[in-house]
CSV table of C-alpha atoms and ligand atoms in Angstrom, one decimal:
chain,number,residue,atom,x,y,z
A,1,MET,CA,-1.2,18.5,16.6
A,2,ARG,CA,0.7,21.2,14.8
A,3,LEU,CA,2.9,19.7,12.1
A,4,VAL,CA,5.3,20.8,9.4
A,5,PHE,CA,6.4,18.6,6.5
A,6,LEU,CA,9.8,19.2,4.8
A,7,GLY,CA,11.3,17.4,1.9
A,8,PRO,CA,12.6,18.1,-1.6
A,9,PRO,CA,10.2,18.5,-4.6
A,10,GLY,CA,9.1,15.0,-5.7
A,11,ALA,CA,9.6,13.4,-2.2
A,12,GLY,CA,5.9,12.8,-2.0
A,13,LYS,CA,5.1,15.5,0.6
A,14,GLY,CA,1.7,16.4,-0.9
A,15,THR,CA,0.5,12.8,-1.1
A,16,GLN,CA,1.7,11.9,2.4
A,17,ALA,CA,0.5,15.2,3.9
A,18,ARG,CA,-3.1,14.5,2.8
A,19,ARG,CA,-3.0,11.0,4.1
A,20,VAL,CA,-1.4,11.8,7.5
A,21,ALA,CA,-3.7,14.8,8.0
A,22,ASP,CA,-6.8,12.7,7.3
A,23,ASN,CA,-5.6,10.1,9.8
A,24,LEU,CA,-5.1,12.8,12.4
A,25,SER,CA,-8.3,14.7,11.5
A,26,ILE,CA,-6.5,18.0,10.9
A,27,PRO,CA,-6.4,20.1,7.7
A,28,ALA,CA,-3.5,19.7,5.3
A,29,ILE,CA,-2.5,23.1,4.2
A,30,SER,CA,-0.3,23.2,1.1
A,31,THR,CA,1.0,26.6,0.0
A,32,GLY,CA,1.8,25.1,-3.5
A,33,ASP,CA,-1.9,24.1,-3.8
A,34,ILE,CA,-3.2,27.5,-2.6
A,35,PHE,CA,-0.9,29.2,-5.2
A,36,ARG,CA,-2.0,26.8,-7.9
A,37,SER,CA,-5.7,27.4,-7.3
A,38,ASN,CA,-5.1,31.2,-7.4
A,39,VAL,CA,-3.2,30.7,-10.7
A,40,SER,CA,-6.2,28.8,-12.1
A,41,ALA,CA,-8.7,31.3,-10.8
A,42,GLY,CA,-6.6,34.2,-12.3
A,43,THR,CA,-6.5,36.1,-9.0
A,44,GLU,CA,-4.0,39.0,-8.5
A,45,LEU,CA,-2.1,36.7,-6.1
A,46,GLY,CA,-2.1,34.0,-8.8
A,47,VAL,CA,-0.8,36.3,-11.5
A,48,LEU,CA,2.0,37.3,-9.2
A,49,ALA,CA,2.9,33.8,-7.9
A,50,LYS,CA,2.9,32.3,-11.4
A,51,ARG,CA,6.0,34.2,-12.5
A,52,TYR,CA,8.0,32.7,-9.7
A,53,MET,CA,6.6,29.2,-9.8
A,54,ASP,CA,7.1,28.8,-13.5
A,55,ALA,CA,10.8,29.6,-13.0
A,56,GLY,CA,11.2,27.3,-10.0
A,57,GLU,CA,11.8,30.2,-7.7
A,58,TYR,CA,10.1,30.8,-4.3
A,59,VAL,CA,7.3,33.3,-4.2
A,60,PRO,CA,8.4,36.3,-2.1
A,61,ASP,CA,8.1,35.8,1.7
A,62,SER,CA,5.9,38.8,2.2
A,63,VAL,CA,3.3,37.4,-0.1
A,64,THR,CA,3.5,33.9,1.2
A,65,ASN,CA,3.5,34.8,4.9
A,66,ASP,CA,0.4,36.9,4.6
A,67,MET,CA,-1.4,34.1,2.8
A,68,VAL,CA,-0.4,31.6,5.5
A,69,ARG,CA,-1.4,34.0,8.3
A,70,ALA,CA,-4.9,34.3,6.8
A,71,ARG,CA,-5.2,30.5,6.3
A,72,LEU,CA,-4.2,29.7,9.8
A,73,ALA,CA,-6.8,32.1,11.2
A,74,GLU,CA,-9.6,30.0,9.7
A,75,PRO,CA,-11.6,28.0,12.2
A,76,ASP,CA,-10.6,24.5,11.0
A,77,ALA,CA,-7.0,25.2,11.9
A,78,GLU,CA,-7.8,25.8,15.5
A,79,ARG,CA,-7.5,22.1,16.4
A,80,GLY,CA,-4.2,21.8,14.7
A,81,PHE,CA,-2.8,21.6,11.1
A,82,LEU,CA,-0.3,20.0,8.9
A,83,LEU,CA,1.7,22.5,6.8
A,84,ASP,CA,3.0,21.1,3.5
A,85,GLY,CA,5.5,23.4,1.8
A,86,TYR,CA,5.7,26.1,4.5
A,87,PRO,CA,7.9,27.3,6.0
A,88,ARG,CA,10.6,27.1,3.3
A,89,THR,CA,13.0,29.8,4.3
A,90,THR,CA,14.4,30.8,7.7
A,91,ALA,CA,12.5,34.0,7.5
A,92,GLN,CA,9.3,32.0,7.1
A,93,VAL,CA,10.2,30.0,10.2
A,94,GLU,CA,10.4,33.2,12.2
A,95,VAL,CA,7.1,34.4,10.9
A,96,LEU,CA,5.4,31.1,11.7
A,97,ASP,CA,6.8,31.1,15.2
A,98,ALA,CA,5.5,34.6,15.7
A,99,ILE,CA,2.0,33.7,14.3
A,100,LEU,CA,1.8,30.8,16.7
A,101,ALA,CA,3.3,32.7,19.7
A,102,THR,CA,0.3,35.1,19.6
A,103,SER,CA,-1.8,32.1,20.8
A,104,GLY,CA,0.9,30.7,23.0
A,105,LEU,CA,1.6,27.8,20.6
A,106,THR,CA,4.6,26.3,18.8
A,107,VAL,CA,5.3,23.8,16.0
A,108,GLU,CA,5.2,20.4,17.7
A,109,ALA,CA,6.8,18.1,15.1
A,110,VAL,CA,8.5,18.4,11.8
A,111,VAL,CA,8.6,15.4,9.4
A,112,GLU,CA,11.4,15.4,7.0
A,113,ILE,CA,10.7,13.1,4.0
A,114,THR,CA,14.0,12.1,2.3
A,115,ALA,CA,14.3,11.0,-1.2
A,116,ASP,CA,17.0,9.9,-3.6
A,117,ALA,CA,17.8,12.7,-6.1
A,118,ASP,CA,17.6,10.6,-9.3
A,119,GLU,CA,14.3,9.0,-8.1
A,120,VAL,CA,12.9,12.5,-7.4
A,121,VAL,CA,13.7,13.8,-10.9
A,122,GLY,CA,12.2,10.7,-12.5
A,123,ARG,CA,9.0,11.0,-10.4
A,124,LEU,CA,8.5,14.7,-11.3
A,125,LEU,CA,9.0,14.1,-15.0
A,126,LYS,CA,6.4,11.3,-14.8
A,127,ARG,CA,4.0,13.7,-13.0
A,128,ALA,CA,4.6,16.2,-15.8
A,129,GLU,CA,3.1,13.8,-18.3
A,130,ILE,CA,0.1,13.1,-16.1
A,131,GLU,CA,-0.7,16.5,-14.5
A,132,GLY,CA,1.0,18.9,-16.9
A,133,ARG,CA,2.3,21.1,-14.2
A,134,ALA,CA,4.1,24.1,-15.7
A,135,ASP,CA,7.0,23.8,-13.2
A,136,ASP,CA,7.7,20.1,-14.0
A,137,THR,CA,10.1,20.5,-16.9
A,138,GLU,CA,13.6,19.2,-16.5
A,139,ASP,CA,15.3,22.7,-16.2
A,140,VAL,CA,12.8,24.0,-13.7
A,141,ILE,CA,12.9,20.8,-11.7
A,142,ARG,CA,16.7,21.2,-11.5
A,143,ARG,CA,16.3,24.8,-10.3
A,144,ARG,CA,13.6,23.8,-7.7
A,145,LEU,CA,16.0,21.2,-6.3
A,146,GLU,CA,18.8,23.8,-6.1
A,147,VAL,CA,16.5,26.3,-4.4
A,148,TYR,CA,15.4,23.6,-1.9
A,149,ALA,CA,19.1,22.7,-1.1
A,150,GLU,CA,20.0,26.4,-0.6
A,151,GLN,CA,17.0,27.8,1.2
A,152,THR,CA,15.0,25.0,2.7
A,153,GLU,CA,17.4,22.2,3.7
A,154,PRO,CA,18.9,24.5,6.4
A,155,LEU,CA,15.5,24.3,8.1
A,156,THR,CA,16.1,20.7,9.1
A,157,SER,CA,19.0,21.7,11.3
A,158,LEU,CA,17.2,24.8,12.6
A,159,TYR,CA,14.2,22.6,13.7
A,160,GLY,CA,16.7,19.8,14.5
A,161,SER,CA,18.2,22.0,17.2
A,162,ARG,CA,14.7,22.1,18.9
A,163,GLY,CA,14.7,18.3,18.9
A,164,ILE,CA,11.4,18.0,17.0
A,165,VAL,CA,12.5,16.6,13.6
A,166,HIS,CA,11.5,13.1,12.5
A,167,ARG,CA,13.4,11.9,9.4
A,168,VAL,CA,11.4,9.4,7.3
A,169,ASP,CA,12.5,7.6,4.2
A,170,GLY,CA,10.2,8.6,1.4
A,171,MET,CA,11.2,5.7,-0.9
A,172,GLY,CA,9.0,2.7,-1.4
A,173,ALA,CA,5.2,2.1,-1.5
A,174,VAL,CA,2.9,5.0,-0.6
A,175,ASP,CA,1.2,3.0,2.2
A,176,ASP,CA,4.6,2.0,3.7
A,177,VAL,CA,5.7,5.6,3.8
A,178,THR,CA,2.5,6.7,5.5
A,179,GLY,CA,2.9,4.0,8.0
A,180,ARG,CA,6.5,5.1,8.8
A,181,ILE,CA,5.4,8.7,9.3
A,182,LEU,CA,2.5,7.8,11.6
A,183,ALA,CA,4.8,5.5,13.6
A,184,ALA,CA,7.5,8.2,13.9
A,185,LEU,CA,4.8,10.7,15.1
A,186,GLU,CA,3.5,8.2,17.7
A,187,GLY,CA,6.9,7.3,19.0
B,201,ADP,P1,7.2,21.2,-4.9
B,201,ADP,O1,7.5,21.0,-3.4
B,201,ADP,O2,6.9,19.9,-5.6
B,201,ADP,O3,8.2,22.0,-5.6
B,201,ADP,P2,4.9,22.8,-4.2
B,201,ADP,O4,3.6,22.5,-4.8
B,201,ADP,O5,5.0,22.7,-2.8
B,201,ADP,O6,5.9,22.0,-5.1
B,201,ADP,O7,5.3,24.3,-4.6
B,201,ADP,C1,5.3,24.8,-5.9
B,201,ADP,C2,5.8,26.2,-6.0
B,201,ADP,O8,5.0,27.1,-5.2
B,201,ADP,C3,7.2,26.4,-5.5
B,201,ADP,O9,8.2,26.1,-6.4
B,201,ADP,C4,7.2,27.9,-5.2
B,201,ADP,O10,7.3,28.7,-6.3
B,201,ADP,C5,5.8,28.1,-4.6
B,201,ADP,N1,5.7,28.0,-3.1
B,201,ADP,C6,5.1,27.0,-2.4
B,201,ADP,N2,5.3,27.2,-1.1
B,201,ADP,C7,6.1,28.3,-1.0
B,201,ADP,C8,6.7,28.9,0.2
B,201,ADP,N3,6.5,28.5,1.4
B,201,ADP,N4,7.4,30.0,-0.1
B,201,ADP,C9,7.6,30.5,-1.3
B,201,ADP,N5,7.2,29.9,-2.4
B,201,ADP,C10,6.4,28.8,-2.3
């Protein structure tokens, strides 16, 4: 199974991605998590990415694409994968298509997790108190939502034209949302 998760910041993508990937026995690959662990480790990639992340902007495609290409070449991704937070731009969609095409593969399904805008801001501000993420301040959250609407939302129609998008309501209990996603993928 080769899956992509789309959804605005705060929709619960990361939480659901881990649960669904466990259920399907495939790795959940989160570009946000990979960037954050590079930031913590103080790598060159982390230093570069941090400037963009702290401002709520996307890390440049060239950097992100190389990172994903390397990650997908690891053996655990051979059986399939769930990408959380990638692709986020139409240029990244093209690169992902090209990476998969070298093995004769395609993205099989896209899960779009929808969430109410007010709910999303509330969730992210709450997470800020608990996790202390540098990009969970109100101004940066607002910018992340804008960038999502401008650069990533168009991907739902791009993938939609391939007939592979499953739209799932991300509101409600975590277990219920996981159940909805798994049901959508089985259907
Ligand atoms: P969220 O979806 O909650 O905003 P993520 O953890 O997925 O958070 O991503 C955090 C930040 O990491 C993004 O705001 C962006 O700066 C960077 N990032 C993650 N994935 C990508 C990507 N595919 N392209 C560019 N930047 C990315």
